[in-house]
Tab-separated table of C-alpha atoms in Angstrom:
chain	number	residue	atom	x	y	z
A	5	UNK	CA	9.198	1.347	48.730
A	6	UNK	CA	10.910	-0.223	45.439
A	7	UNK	CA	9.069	-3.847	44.661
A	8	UNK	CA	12.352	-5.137	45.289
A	9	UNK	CA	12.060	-4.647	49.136
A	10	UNK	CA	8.845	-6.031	49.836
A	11	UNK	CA	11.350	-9.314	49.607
A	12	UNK	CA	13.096	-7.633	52.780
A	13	UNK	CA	10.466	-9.212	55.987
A	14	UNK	CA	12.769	-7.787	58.250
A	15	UNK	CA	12.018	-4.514	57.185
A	16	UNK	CA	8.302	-4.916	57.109
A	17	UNK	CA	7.908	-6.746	60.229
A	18	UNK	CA	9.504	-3.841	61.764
A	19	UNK	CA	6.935	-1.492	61.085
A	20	UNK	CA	4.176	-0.641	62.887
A	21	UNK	CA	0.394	-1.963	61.998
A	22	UNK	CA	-1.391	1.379	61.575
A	23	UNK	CA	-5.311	1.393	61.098
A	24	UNK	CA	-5.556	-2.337	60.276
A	25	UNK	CA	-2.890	-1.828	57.608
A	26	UNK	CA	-0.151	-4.667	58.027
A	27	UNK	CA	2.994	-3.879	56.305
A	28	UNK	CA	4.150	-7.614	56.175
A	29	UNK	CA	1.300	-8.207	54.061
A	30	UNK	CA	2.715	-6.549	51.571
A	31	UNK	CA	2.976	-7.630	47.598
A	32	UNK	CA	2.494	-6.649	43.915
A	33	UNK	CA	-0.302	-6.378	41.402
A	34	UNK	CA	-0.035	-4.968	38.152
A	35	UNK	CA	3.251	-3.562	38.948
A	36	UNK	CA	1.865	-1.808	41.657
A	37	UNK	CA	2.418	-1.599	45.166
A	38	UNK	CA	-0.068	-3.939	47.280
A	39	UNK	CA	-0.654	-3.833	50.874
A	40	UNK	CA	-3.486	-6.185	52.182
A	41	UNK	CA	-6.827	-5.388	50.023
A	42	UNK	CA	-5.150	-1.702	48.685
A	43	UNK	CA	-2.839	-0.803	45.685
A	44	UNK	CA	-0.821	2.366	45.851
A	45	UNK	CA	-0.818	3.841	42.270
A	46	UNK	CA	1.348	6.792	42.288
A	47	UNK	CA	-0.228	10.305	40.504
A	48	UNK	CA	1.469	12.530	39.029
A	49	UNK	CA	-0.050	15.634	38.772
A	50	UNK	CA	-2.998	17.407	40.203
A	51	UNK	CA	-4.639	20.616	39.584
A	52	UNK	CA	-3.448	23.393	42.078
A	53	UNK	CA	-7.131	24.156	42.461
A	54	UNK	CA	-7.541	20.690	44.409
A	55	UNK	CA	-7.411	21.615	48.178
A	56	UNK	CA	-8.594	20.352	51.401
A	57	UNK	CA	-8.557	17.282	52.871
A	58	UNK	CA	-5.532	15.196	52.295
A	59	UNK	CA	-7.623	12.135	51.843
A	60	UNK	CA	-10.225	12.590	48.984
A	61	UNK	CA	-12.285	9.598	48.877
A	62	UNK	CA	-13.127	8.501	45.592
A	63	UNK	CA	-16.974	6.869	44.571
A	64	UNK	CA	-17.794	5.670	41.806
A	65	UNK	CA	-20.963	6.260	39.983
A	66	UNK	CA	-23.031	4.504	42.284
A	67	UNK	CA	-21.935	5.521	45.396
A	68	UNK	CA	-19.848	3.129	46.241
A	69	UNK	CA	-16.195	3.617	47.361
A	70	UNK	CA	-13.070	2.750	45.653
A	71	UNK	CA	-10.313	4.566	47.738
A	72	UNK	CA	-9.066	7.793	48.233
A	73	UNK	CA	-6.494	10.666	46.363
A	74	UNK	CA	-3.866	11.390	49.063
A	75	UNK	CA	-2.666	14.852	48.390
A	76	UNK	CA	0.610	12.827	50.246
A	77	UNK	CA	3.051	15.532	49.344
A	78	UNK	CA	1.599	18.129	51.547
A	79	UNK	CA	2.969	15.820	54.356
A	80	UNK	CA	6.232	16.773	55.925
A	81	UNK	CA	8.400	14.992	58.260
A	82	UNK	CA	5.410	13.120	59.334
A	83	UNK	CA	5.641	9.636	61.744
A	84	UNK	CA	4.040	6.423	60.094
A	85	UNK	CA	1.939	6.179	63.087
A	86	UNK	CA	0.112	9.709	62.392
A	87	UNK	CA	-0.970	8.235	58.938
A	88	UNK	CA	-4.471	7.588	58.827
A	89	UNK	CA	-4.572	3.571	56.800
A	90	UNK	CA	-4.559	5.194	53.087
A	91	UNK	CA	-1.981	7.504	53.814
A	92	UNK	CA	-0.502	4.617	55.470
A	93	UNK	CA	-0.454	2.442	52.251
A	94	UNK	CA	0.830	5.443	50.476
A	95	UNK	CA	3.520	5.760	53.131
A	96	UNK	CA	4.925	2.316	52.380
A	97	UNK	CA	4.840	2.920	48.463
A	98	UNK	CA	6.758	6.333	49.150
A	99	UNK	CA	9.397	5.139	51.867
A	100	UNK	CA	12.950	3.814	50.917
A	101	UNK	CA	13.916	1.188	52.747
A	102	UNK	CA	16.236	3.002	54.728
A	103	UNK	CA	14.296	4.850	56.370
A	104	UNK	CA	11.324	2.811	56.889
A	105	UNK	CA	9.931	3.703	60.618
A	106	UNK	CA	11.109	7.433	60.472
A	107	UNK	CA	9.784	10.650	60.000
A	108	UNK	CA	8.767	11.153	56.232
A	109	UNK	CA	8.070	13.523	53.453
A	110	UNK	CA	6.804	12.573	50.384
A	111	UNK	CA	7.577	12.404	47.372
A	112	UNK	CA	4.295	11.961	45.287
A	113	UNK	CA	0.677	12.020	46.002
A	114	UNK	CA	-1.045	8.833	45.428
A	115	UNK	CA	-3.873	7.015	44.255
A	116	UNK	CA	-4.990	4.087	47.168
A	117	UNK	CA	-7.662	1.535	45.098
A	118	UNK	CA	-8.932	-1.299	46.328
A	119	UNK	CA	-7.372	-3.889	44.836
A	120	UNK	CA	-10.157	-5.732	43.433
A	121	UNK	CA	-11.550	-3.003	41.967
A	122	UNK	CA	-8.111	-2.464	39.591
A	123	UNK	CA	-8.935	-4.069	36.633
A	124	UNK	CA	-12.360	-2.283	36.018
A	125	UNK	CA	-10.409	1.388	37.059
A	126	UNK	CA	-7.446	0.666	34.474
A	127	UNK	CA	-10.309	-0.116	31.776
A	128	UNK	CA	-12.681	2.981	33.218
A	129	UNK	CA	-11.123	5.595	34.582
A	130	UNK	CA	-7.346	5.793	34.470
A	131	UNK	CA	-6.926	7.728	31.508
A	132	UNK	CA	-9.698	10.299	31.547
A	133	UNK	CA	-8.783	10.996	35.128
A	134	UNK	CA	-7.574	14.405	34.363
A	135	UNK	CA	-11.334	14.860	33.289
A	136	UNK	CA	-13.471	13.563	36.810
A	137	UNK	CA	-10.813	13.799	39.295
A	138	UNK	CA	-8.178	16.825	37.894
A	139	UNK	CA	-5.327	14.470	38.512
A	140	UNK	CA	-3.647	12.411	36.291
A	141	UNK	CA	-1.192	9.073	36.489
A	142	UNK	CA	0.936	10.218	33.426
A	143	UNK	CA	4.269	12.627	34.313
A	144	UNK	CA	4.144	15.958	32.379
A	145	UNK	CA	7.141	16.007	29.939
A	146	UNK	CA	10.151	17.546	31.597
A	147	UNK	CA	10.460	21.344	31.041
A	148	UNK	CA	12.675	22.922	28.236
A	149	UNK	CA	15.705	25.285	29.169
A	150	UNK	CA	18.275	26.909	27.269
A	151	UNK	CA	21.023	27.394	29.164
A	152	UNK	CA	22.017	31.593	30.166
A	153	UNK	CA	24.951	32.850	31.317
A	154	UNK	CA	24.225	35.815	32.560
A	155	UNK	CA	20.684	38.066	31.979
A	156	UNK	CA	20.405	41.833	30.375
A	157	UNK	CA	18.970	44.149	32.168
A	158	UNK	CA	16.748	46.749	30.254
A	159	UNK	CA	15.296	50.081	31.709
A	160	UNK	CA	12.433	51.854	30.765
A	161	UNK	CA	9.984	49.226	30.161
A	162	UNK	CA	6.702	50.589	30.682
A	163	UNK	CA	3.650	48.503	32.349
A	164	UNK	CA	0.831	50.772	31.460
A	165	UNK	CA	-1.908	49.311	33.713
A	166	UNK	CA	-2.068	46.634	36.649
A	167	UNK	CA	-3.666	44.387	34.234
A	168	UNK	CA	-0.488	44.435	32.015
A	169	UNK	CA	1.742	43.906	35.855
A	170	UNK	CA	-0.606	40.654	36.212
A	171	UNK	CA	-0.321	39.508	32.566
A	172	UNK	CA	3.581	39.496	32.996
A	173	UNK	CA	3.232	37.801	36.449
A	174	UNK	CA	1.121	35.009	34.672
A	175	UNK	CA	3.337	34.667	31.786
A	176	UNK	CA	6.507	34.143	34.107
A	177	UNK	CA	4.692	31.710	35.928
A	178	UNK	CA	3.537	29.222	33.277
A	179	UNK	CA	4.733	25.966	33.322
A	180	UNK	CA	5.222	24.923	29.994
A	181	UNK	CA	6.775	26.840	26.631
A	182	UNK	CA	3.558	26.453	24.804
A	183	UNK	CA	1.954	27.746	27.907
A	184	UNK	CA	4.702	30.751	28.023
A	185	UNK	CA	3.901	31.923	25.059
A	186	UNK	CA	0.228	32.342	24.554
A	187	UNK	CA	0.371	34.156	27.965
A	188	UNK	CA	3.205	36.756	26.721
A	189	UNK	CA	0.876	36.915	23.416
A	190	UNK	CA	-1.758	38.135	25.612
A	191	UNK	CA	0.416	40.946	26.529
A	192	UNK	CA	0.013	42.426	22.947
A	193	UNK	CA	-3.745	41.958	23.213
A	194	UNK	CA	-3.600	44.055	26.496
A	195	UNK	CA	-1.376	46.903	25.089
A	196	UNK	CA	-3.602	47.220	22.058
A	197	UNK	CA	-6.804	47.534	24.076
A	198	UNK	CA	-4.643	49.842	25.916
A	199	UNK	CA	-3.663	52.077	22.712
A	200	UNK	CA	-7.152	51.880	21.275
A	201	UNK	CA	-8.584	53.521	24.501
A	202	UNK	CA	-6.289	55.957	24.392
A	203	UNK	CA	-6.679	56.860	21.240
A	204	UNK	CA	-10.308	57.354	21.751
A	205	UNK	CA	-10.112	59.597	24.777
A	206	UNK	CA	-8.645	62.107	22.688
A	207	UNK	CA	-11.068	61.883	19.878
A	208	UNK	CA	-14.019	63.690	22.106
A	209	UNK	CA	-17.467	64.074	19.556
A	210	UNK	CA	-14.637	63.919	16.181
A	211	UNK	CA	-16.979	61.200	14.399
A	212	UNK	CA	-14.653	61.436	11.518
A	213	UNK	CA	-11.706	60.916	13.374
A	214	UNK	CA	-13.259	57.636	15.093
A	215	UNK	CA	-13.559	55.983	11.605
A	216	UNK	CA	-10.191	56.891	10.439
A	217	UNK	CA	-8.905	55.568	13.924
A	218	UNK	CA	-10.794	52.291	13.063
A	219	UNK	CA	-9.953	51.955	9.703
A	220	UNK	CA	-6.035	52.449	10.731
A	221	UNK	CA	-6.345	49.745	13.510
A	222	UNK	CA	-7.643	47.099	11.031
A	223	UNK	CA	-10.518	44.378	11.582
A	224	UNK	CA	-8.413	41.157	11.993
A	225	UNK	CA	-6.283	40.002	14.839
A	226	UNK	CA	-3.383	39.359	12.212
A	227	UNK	CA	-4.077	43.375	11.244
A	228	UNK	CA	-3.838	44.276	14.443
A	229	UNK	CA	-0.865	42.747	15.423
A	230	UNK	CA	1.032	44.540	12.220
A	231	UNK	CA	-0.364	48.056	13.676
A	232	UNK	CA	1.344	47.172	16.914
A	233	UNK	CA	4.722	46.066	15.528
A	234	UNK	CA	4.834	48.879	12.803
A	235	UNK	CA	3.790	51.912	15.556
A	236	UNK	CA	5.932	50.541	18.292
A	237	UNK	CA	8.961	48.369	16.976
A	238	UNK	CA	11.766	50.292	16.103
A	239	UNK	CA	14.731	48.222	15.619
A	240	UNK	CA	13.466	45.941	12.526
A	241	UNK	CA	17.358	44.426	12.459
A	242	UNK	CA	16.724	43.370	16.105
A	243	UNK	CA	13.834	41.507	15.526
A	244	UNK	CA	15.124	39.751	11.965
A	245	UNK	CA	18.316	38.900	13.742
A	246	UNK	CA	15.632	36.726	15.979
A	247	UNK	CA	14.197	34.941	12.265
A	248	UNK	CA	18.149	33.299	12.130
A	249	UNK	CA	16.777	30.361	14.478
A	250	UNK	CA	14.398	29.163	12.487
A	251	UNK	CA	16.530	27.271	9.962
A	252	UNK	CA	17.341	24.813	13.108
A	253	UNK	CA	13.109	23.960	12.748
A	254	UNK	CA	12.967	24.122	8.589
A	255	UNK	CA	10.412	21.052	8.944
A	256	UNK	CA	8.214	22.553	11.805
A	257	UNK	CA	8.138	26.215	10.407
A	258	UNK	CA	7.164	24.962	6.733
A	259	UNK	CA	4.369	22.844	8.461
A	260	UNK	CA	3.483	25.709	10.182
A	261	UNK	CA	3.684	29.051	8.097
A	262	UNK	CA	3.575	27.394	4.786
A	263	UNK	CA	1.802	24.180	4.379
A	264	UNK	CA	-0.795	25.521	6.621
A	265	UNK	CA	-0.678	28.887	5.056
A	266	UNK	CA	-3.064	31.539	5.776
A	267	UNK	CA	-4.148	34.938	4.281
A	268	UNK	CA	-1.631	37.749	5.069
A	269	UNK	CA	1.310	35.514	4.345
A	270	UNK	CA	4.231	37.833	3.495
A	271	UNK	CA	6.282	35.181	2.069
A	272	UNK	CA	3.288	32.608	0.386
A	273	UNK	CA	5.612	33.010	-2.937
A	274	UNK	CA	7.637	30.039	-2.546
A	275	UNK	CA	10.584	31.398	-4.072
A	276	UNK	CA	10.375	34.103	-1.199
A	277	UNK	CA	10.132	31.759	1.770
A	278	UNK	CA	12.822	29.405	0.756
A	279	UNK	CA	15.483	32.390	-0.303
A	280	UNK	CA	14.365	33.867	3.663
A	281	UNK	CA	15.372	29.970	4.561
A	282	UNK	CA	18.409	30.725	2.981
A	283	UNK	CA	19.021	34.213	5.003
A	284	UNK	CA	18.265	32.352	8.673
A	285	UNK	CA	20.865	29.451	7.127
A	286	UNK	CA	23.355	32.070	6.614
A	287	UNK	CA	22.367	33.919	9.687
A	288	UNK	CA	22.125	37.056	7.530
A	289	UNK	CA	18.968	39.059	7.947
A	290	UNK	CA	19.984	43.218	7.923
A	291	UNK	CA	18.618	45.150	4.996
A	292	UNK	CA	21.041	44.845	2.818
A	293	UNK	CA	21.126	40.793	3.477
A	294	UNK	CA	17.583	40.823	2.416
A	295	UNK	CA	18.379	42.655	-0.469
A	296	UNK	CA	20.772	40.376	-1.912
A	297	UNK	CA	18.523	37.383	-0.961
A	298	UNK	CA	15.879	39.498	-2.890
A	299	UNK	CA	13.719	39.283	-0.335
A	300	UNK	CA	13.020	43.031	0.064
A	301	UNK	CA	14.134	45.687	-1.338
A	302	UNK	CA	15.901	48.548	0.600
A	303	UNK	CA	12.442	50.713	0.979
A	304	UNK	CA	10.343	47.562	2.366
A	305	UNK	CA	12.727	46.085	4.436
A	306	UNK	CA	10.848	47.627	7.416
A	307	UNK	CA	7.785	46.452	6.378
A	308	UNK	CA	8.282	42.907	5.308
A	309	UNK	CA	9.933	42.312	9.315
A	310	UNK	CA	6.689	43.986	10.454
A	311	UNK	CA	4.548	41.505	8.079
A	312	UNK	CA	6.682	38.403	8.753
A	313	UNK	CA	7.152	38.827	12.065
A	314	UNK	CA	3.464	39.382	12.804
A	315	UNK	CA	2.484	36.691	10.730
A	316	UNK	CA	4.876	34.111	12.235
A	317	UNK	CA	3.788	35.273	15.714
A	318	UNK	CA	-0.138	34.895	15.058
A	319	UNK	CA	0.810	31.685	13.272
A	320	UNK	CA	2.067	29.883	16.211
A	321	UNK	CA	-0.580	31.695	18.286
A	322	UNK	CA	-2.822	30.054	16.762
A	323	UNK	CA	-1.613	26.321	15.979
A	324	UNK	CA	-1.362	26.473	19.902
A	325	UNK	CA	-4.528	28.249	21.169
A	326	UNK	CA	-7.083	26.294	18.652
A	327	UNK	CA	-6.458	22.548	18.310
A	328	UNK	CA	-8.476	21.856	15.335
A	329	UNK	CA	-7.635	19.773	11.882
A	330	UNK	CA	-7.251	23.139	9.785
A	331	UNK	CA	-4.110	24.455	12.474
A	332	UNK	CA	-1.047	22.565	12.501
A	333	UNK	CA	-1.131	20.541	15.647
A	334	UNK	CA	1.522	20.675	18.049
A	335	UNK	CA	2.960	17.523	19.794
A	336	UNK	CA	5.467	18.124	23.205
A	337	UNK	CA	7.965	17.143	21.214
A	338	UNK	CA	7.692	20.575	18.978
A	339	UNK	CA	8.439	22.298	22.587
A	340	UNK	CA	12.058	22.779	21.413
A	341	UNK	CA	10.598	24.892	19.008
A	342	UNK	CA	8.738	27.573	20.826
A	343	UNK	CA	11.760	28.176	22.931
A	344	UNK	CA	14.803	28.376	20.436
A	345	UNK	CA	12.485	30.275	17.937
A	346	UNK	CA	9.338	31.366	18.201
A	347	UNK	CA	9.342	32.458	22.043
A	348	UNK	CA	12.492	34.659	21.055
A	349	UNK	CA	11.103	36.374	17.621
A	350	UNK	CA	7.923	37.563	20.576
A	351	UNK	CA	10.224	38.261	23.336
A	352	UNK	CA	11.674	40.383	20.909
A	353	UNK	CA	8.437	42.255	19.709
A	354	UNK	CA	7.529	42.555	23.309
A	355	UNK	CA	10.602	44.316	24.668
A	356	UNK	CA	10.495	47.168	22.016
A	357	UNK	CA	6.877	47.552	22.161
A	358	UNK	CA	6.728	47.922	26.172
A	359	UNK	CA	10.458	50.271	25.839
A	360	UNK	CA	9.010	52.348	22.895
A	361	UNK	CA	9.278	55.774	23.438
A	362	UNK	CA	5.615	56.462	21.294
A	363	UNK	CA	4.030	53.886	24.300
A	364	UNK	CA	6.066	56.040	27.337
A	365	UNK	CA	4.210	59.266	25.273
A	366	UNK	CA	0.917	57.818	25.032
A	367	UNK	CA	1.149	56.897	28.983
A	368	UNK	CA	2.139	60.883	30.193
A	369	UNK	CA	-0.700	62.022	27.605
């Protein structure tokens, strides 16, 4: 119920007294909804692991107790007099005042705190709830879309194992872009587990041909990654024509793959990274693009899209999967980011790795 209403005793008066709770003794605290010695402090968000009981009292450390979580929006089309008193007090934070005394479903769940115990839970707890309780006050920041008019379909992508089924089942269900893509990075992880064991079935006792197949698959992630791309991409134009977006970020992706360089950078010569800048302005990226740019020449264009694009990948990879001084940090507010670059240059990488004919071979082997 908005603040405003509580003005409205006709509309309280009318409602039932359920559990001791009185809705004419309704006020305000804090900005908060009060009803008799309870606040209603709306949550918004809990961890899907959270089950149970709708009412989760809360204690604090000394056993004492300050309320209850009401996991309210599991409650549909429920009557006021059902509500057990927290759920109650919930109830009258949640209603509009048009249809106070009818059946309701909620909106949110809810935090219901005693009311002298506010101050000391605003100065205690509020903000590291998300740490004891798995819930937090603060709203997530709204999702990013781009907006589709219609969808491609593409045959003959190739899920090698159930694992890689589940890791593209977890990747379309994550809830955030940052999210998205370290779980469609974990794809690549999969598939090259997937190619290494393959590889190795076929070697039998050939000790020789173990090193060479270790040697070839590098040490580092970043090496890795390059083996992947350069064995299973093969439409290099496809993937540069992805690179054009990233002169909308020129801020973010200097931050990111320059000022917080690492080794394998393809394009650490400044006068290479700001003439590819120039190529994404232009949207112009093809061999012989890069060629004029003199960023490659004809005979390396395949392998500086390999390099790049690898490097890019890993870089954002990593800024998002280690938050530490020495990666560039995201903020939410870098979202837009991920989706109109970075998530595309990976979708990209993705698509022709799980289509490649070499992966549909090593499957039928």
């Amino acid at each position: 119920m908005l603040l405003a209403d509580i003005q409205r005793r006709e509309v309280l008066e009318a409602l039932p007294v359920v559990e001791g709770i009185d809705p004419s003794d309704a006020g305000e605290h804090s900005g908060y909804l009060r009803v008799g010695e309870w606040l209603a402090l709306p949550v918004c968000q809990v961890m899907c692991r959270i089950n149970g009981q709708i009412d989760l009292e809360i204690l604090d450390e000394s056993g004492a107790s300050l309320g209850a979580l009401c996991l309210t929006a599991k409650l549909i089309g429920k009557q006021p007099d059902t509500f057990t008193r927290w759920q109650y007090v919930a109830y009258l934070a949640d209603v509009e005042a048009l249809g106070a005394g009818q059946p309701h479903t909620f909106q949110k769940n809810y935090l219901i705190l005693l009311d002298s115990y506010y101050s000391e839970y605003a100065k205690k707890y509020y903000v590291s709830a998300p740490v004891w309780g798995g819930f937090s006050h603060s709203p997530p920041p709204a999702p990013i879309s781009q907006d589709r008019v219609s969808l491609t379909a593409r045959a003959g992508i190739i899920f090698p194992t159930k694992f890689h089924d589940m890791a593209f089942s977890r990747y379309v269900s994550a809830s955030n872009a940052f999210e998205r893509f370290l779980r469609l990075y974990h794809t690549l992880e999969l598939i090259f587990d997937y190619i290494v064991f393959k590889s190795i079935q076929k070697l039998n006792e050939d000790l020789e041909g173990y090193g060479k197949l270790s040697r070839s698959h590098g040490k580092s992630e970043l090496e890795r990654l390059r083996y992947i791309l350069s064995e299973y991409c093969d439409d290099c134009e496809g993937i540069a024509a992805r690179f054009v977006a990233l002169a909308n970020f020129e801020p973010i992706a200097t931050a990111i793959f320059q000022t917080h360089t690492k080794d394998g950078n393809p394009l650490s010569d400044e006068g290479k990274w700001s003439a590819m800048v120039e190529a994404c302005r232009a949207g112009q990226t093809t061999k012989a693009d890069f060629k004029r740019f003199a960023i490659s020449k004809d005979h390396e264009y395949e392998t500086k899209i390999v390099g790049v694009a690898a490097y890019w990948i890993y870089r954002v990879r990593s800024s998002i999967a280690h938050s530490r001084v020495s990666e560039f940090l995201f903020l939410d507010a870098d979202e837009q980011f991920i989706v109109d670059f970075a998530e595309g240059v990976l979708e990209e990488v993705v698509r022709q790795v799980f289509s490649s004919r070499k992966l549909l071979e090593l499957t039928e082997e």
